[in-house]
Amino acid sequence: MKARVAILISGGGSNMLALLRDMQQADHPAMPVLVASNDPQATGLAKAAALGVATAAVSHRGQTRDAFETALLDPILAARPDILLLAGFMRVLTPAFVGRFAGRMLNIHPSLLPKYPGLHTHQRALDAGDAEAGCTIHKVTPVLDDGPILGQARVPVLAGDTADTLAARVLVQEHRLYPAVLRRFATGDQTPIFL
Ligand code: GRF
């Protein structure tokens, strides 16, 4: 039986798309059962639907965090996911929500954690004069951007880089790393992958 995967997005969903495309391969140990977003305007929703994946949009606007998460849980639980992936999902989830998926919820963060948890990671790496940057996939715990690392990919910081040029270079690696980590994680293997 393939592992059932739900993916949460907030925008374009380029990581989600890379994951869906990889799961279209017959040998993949997982299958997508839902793509959900906190933003009904997220363009990633149409991309998922075009690939035949069920979608759901639950706006967080004007909602308390608890009310939003209660509403978001409906389509997620109905999809009966084994694994929940955050992919460009820009809402901080409560410990109660995280606890429901403890050990089976992953996130991709655009820095070499533990460096630069939070936002503006690429600018912070540039400001620090780092020679390298990259992305990390980790298990989600109640502490933001802090869980056990399941994968990392590194890129060089080049002369003249801006946050945008660095982000674009890292994003290419994100699209390689997340599918590789999901393939391994879906088999129960939690050995970290370093690209
Ligand atoms: C990416 O940099 C990802 O690392 C971060 O959100 C950005 C956009 O992701 N979490 P996507 O294109 O929506 O997958």
Coordinates of C-alpha atoms and ligand atoms in Angstrom, one line a residue:
M1 CA 0.0 0.0 0.0
K2 CA 1.3 3.4 -0.9
A3 CA 1.7 6.1 1.9
R4 CA -1.0 8.7 1.6
V5 CA 0.4 12.2 1.4
A6 CA -1.3 15.6 2.0
I7 CA 0.5 18.8 1.1
L8 CA -0.1 22.3 2.5
I9 CA 0.8 25.3 0.5
S10 CA 0.3 29.1 0.6
G11 CA 1.3 30.2 -2.9
G12 CA 2.8 29.0 -6.2
G13 CA 3.5 25.6 -4.8
S14 CA 6.7 24.8 -6.8
N15 CA 7.8 22.3 -4.2
M16 CA 4.3 20.8 -4.2
L17 CA 4.5 20.4 -8.0
A18 CA 7.9 18.7 -7.8
L19 CA 6.5 16.3 -5.2
L20 CA 3.4 15.5 -7.3
R21 CA 5.3 15.0 -10.4
D22 CA 7.7 12.5 -8.7
M23 CA 4.7 10.7 -7.2
Q24 CA 3.4 10.1 -10.7
Q25 CA 6.2 7.6 -11.1
A26 CA 4.8 4.1 -10.6
D27 CA 7.7 3.0 -8.3
H28 CA 7.0 5.8 -5.9
P29 CA 6.1 4.5 -2.4
A30 CA 3.6 7.4 -1.8
M31 CA 0.6 8.9 -3.4
P32 CA -1.0 12.4 -3.1
V33 CA -4.4 12.5 -1.5
L34 CA -4.9 16.3 -1.0
V35 CA -3.3 19.7 -1.6
A36 CA -4.7 22.3 0.8
S37 CA -4.0 26.0 1.2
N38 CA -4.7 28.8 3.7
D39 CA -5.1 31.1 0.7
P40 CA -8.0 30.4 -1.8
Q41 CA -6.0 32.4 -4.3
A42 CA -2.9 30.2 -4.1
T43 CA -2.0 29.5 -7.7
G44 CA -0.7 26.1 -6.6
L45 CA -4.2 24.9 -6.1
A46 CA -5.0 25.0 -9.8
K47 CA -1.7 23.2 -10.6
A48 CA -2.6 20.4 -8.2
A49 CA -6.1 20.1 -9.7
A50 CA -4.7 20.0 -13.2
L51 CA -2.7 16.9 -12.1
G52 CA -6.0 15.3 -10.8
V53 CA -5.2 15.8 -7.1
A54 CA -8.0 16.8 -4.7
T55 CA -7.7 20.3 -3.3
A56 CA -9.1 22.4 -0.5
A57 CA -8.8 26.1 0.4
V58 CA -9.4 27.3 4.0
S59 CA -8.8 31.0 4.4
H60 CA -7.1 32.1 7.6
R61 CA -8.2 35.7 7.1
G62 CA -10.4 37.0 9.9
Q63 CA -10.1 33.7 11.8
T64 CA -8.5 33.0 15.1
R65 CA -5.6 30.5 14.8
D66 CA -7.7 27.8 16.5
A67 CA -10.8 28.4 14.3
F68 CA -8.6 28.3 11.2
E69 CA -6.9 25.1 12.2
T70 CA -10.2 23.4 13.1
A71 CA -11.5 24.3 9.7
L72 CA -8.3 23.2 8.0
L73 CA -8.4 19.8 9.8
D74 CA -11.7 18.9 8.1
P75 CA -10.4 18.2 4.6
I76 CA -7.1 17.0 5.9
L77 CA -8.6 14.3 8.2
A78 CA -11.2 13.4 5.5
A79 CA -8.2 12.6 3.2
R80 CA -6.7 10.2 5.8
P81 CA -3.1 11.2 5.1
D82 CA -0.2 9.1 6.5
I83 CA 2.2 12.0 5.9
L84 CA 1.6 15.7 6.0
L85 CA 4.1 17.9 4.0
L86 CA 4.4 21.7 4.5
A87 CA 5.6 23.1 1.2
G88 CA 5.8 26.9 1.1
F89 CA 3.2 27.0 3.8
M90 CA 3.4 30.3 5.5
R91 CA 1.3 29.9 8.6
V92 CA 2.7 29.0 12.1
L93 CA 0.8 26.0 13.4
T94 CA -0.2 25.5 17.0
P95 CA 1.4 22.8 19.1
A96 CA -2.0 21.1 19.2
F97 CA -2.2 20.9 15.4
V98 CA 1.4 19.7 15.2
G99 CA 0.8 17.1 17.9
R100 CA -1.9 15.5 15.8
F101 CA 0.7 14.7 13.1
A102 CA 3.7 14.2 15.4
G103 CA 6.5 12.4 13.6
R104 CA 4.8 12.4 10.3
M105 CA 4.7 16.1 9.3
L106 CA 7.7 17.5 7.4
N107 CA 8.6 21.1 6.4
I108 CA 11.1 22.6 3.9
H109 CA 12.9 25.6 5.1
P110 CA 15.2 27.7 2.9
S111 CA 18.3 27.8 5.1
L112 CA 20.9 25.4 6.4
L113 CA 19.2 24.9 9.8
P114 CA 20.0 25.4 12.6
K115 CA 21.2 28.6 10.9
Y116 CA 18.5 31.2 10.2
P117 CA 15.2 29.8 11.4
G118 CA 12.3 32.2 10.6
L119 CA 12.1 34.6 7.7
H120 CA 14.4 36.4 5.3
T121 CA 16.9 33.6 5.4
H122 CA 18.8 34.4 2.2
Q123 CA 19.3 38.0 3.1
R124 CA 20.6 37.0 6.5
A125 CA 23.0 34.6 4.9
L126 CA 24.3 37.3 2.6
D127 CA 24.5 39.8 5.4
A128 CA 26.6 37.3 7.4
G129 CA 28.9 36.8 4.5
D130 CA 28.3 33.1 4.3
A131 CA 30.0 31.2 1.6
E132 CA 27.2 28.6 1.4
A133 CA 23.4 28.6 1.7
G134 CA 20.8 26.0 1.1
C135 CA 17.6 24.3 2.3
T136 CA 16.6 21.9 5.0
I137 CA 13.8 19.4 5.4
H138 CA 12.9 18.6 9.0
K139 CA 10.2 16.9 11.0
V140 CA 7.9 19.5 12.3
T141 CA 7.8 20.0 16.1
P142 CA 6.1 22.6 18.2
V143 CA 9.3 24.7 18.1
L144 CA 9.4 26.6 14.7
D145 CA 12.0 25.4 12.2
D146 CA 13.6 23.2 14.8
G147 CA 12.8 19.5 14.4
P148 CA 15.0 16.5 13.5
I149 CA 16.7 17.1 10.1
L150 CA 15.8 14.6 7.3
G151 CA 17.7 16.3 4.5
Q152 CA 19.8 19.3 3.4
A153 CA 21.1 20.7 0.1
R154 CA 23.9 23.2 -0.2
V155 CA 24.6 25.9 -2.8
P156 CA 27.5 28.3 -3.1
V157 CA 26.9 32.0 -2.4
L158 CA 28.3 33.8 -5.5
A159 CA 29.7 37.3 -5.8
G160 CA 27.0 39.8 -6.6
D161 CA 24.2 37.5 -5.3
T162 CA 21.1 39.1 -4.1
A163 CA 18.4 37.5 -1.9
D164 CA 16.5 36.8 -5.1
T165 CA 19.4 35.2 -7.1
L166 CA 20.3 33.1 -4.0
A167 CA 16.7 32.1 -3.5
A168 CA 16.4 31.0 -7.1
R169 CA 19.6 28.8 -6.8
V170 CA 18.3 27.3 -3.5
L171 CA 14.8 26.6 -5.0
V172 CA 16.3 24.4 -7.7
Q173 CA 17.8 22.2 -4.9
E174 CA 14.6 22.3 -2.9
H175 CA 12.9 20.6 -5.9
R176 CA 15.5 17.9 -5.9
L177 CA 15.7 17.4 -2.1
Y178 CA 12.0 17.2 -1.1
P179 CA 11.1 14.4 -3.5
A180 CA 14.2 12.5 -2.5
V181 CA 13.4 12.8 1.2
L182 CA 9.7 11.9 0.7
R183 CA 10.7 8.7 -1.3
R184 CA 12.9 7.6 1.6
F185 CA 10.6 8.8 4.5
A186 CA 7.6 7.0 2.9
T187 CA 9.4 3.7 3.2
G188 CA 10.0 4.3 6.9
D189 CA 13.7 5.2 6.5
Q190 CA 14.6 8.4 8.3
T191 CA 18.3 8.4 7.4
P192 CA 19.0 12.0 6.4
I193 CA 19.9 12.9 2.8
F194 CA 22.6 15.4 2.1
L195 CA 22.8 16.7 -1.5
Ligands
GRF1 C1 10.5 28.3 -0.9 O1 11.6 29.1 -0.7 C2 10.4 27.4 0.3 O2 11.6 27.0 0.8 C3 9.6 28.2 1.3 O3 8.6 28.9 0.5 C4 9.2 29.2 -0.8 C5 8.2 29.0 -1.9 O4 7.9 27.6 -1.9 N1 9.1 27.4 2.3 P1 6.9 27.1 -3.1 O5 7.4 27.6 -4.4 O6 5.5 27.6 -2.8 O7 7.0 25.6 -2.9

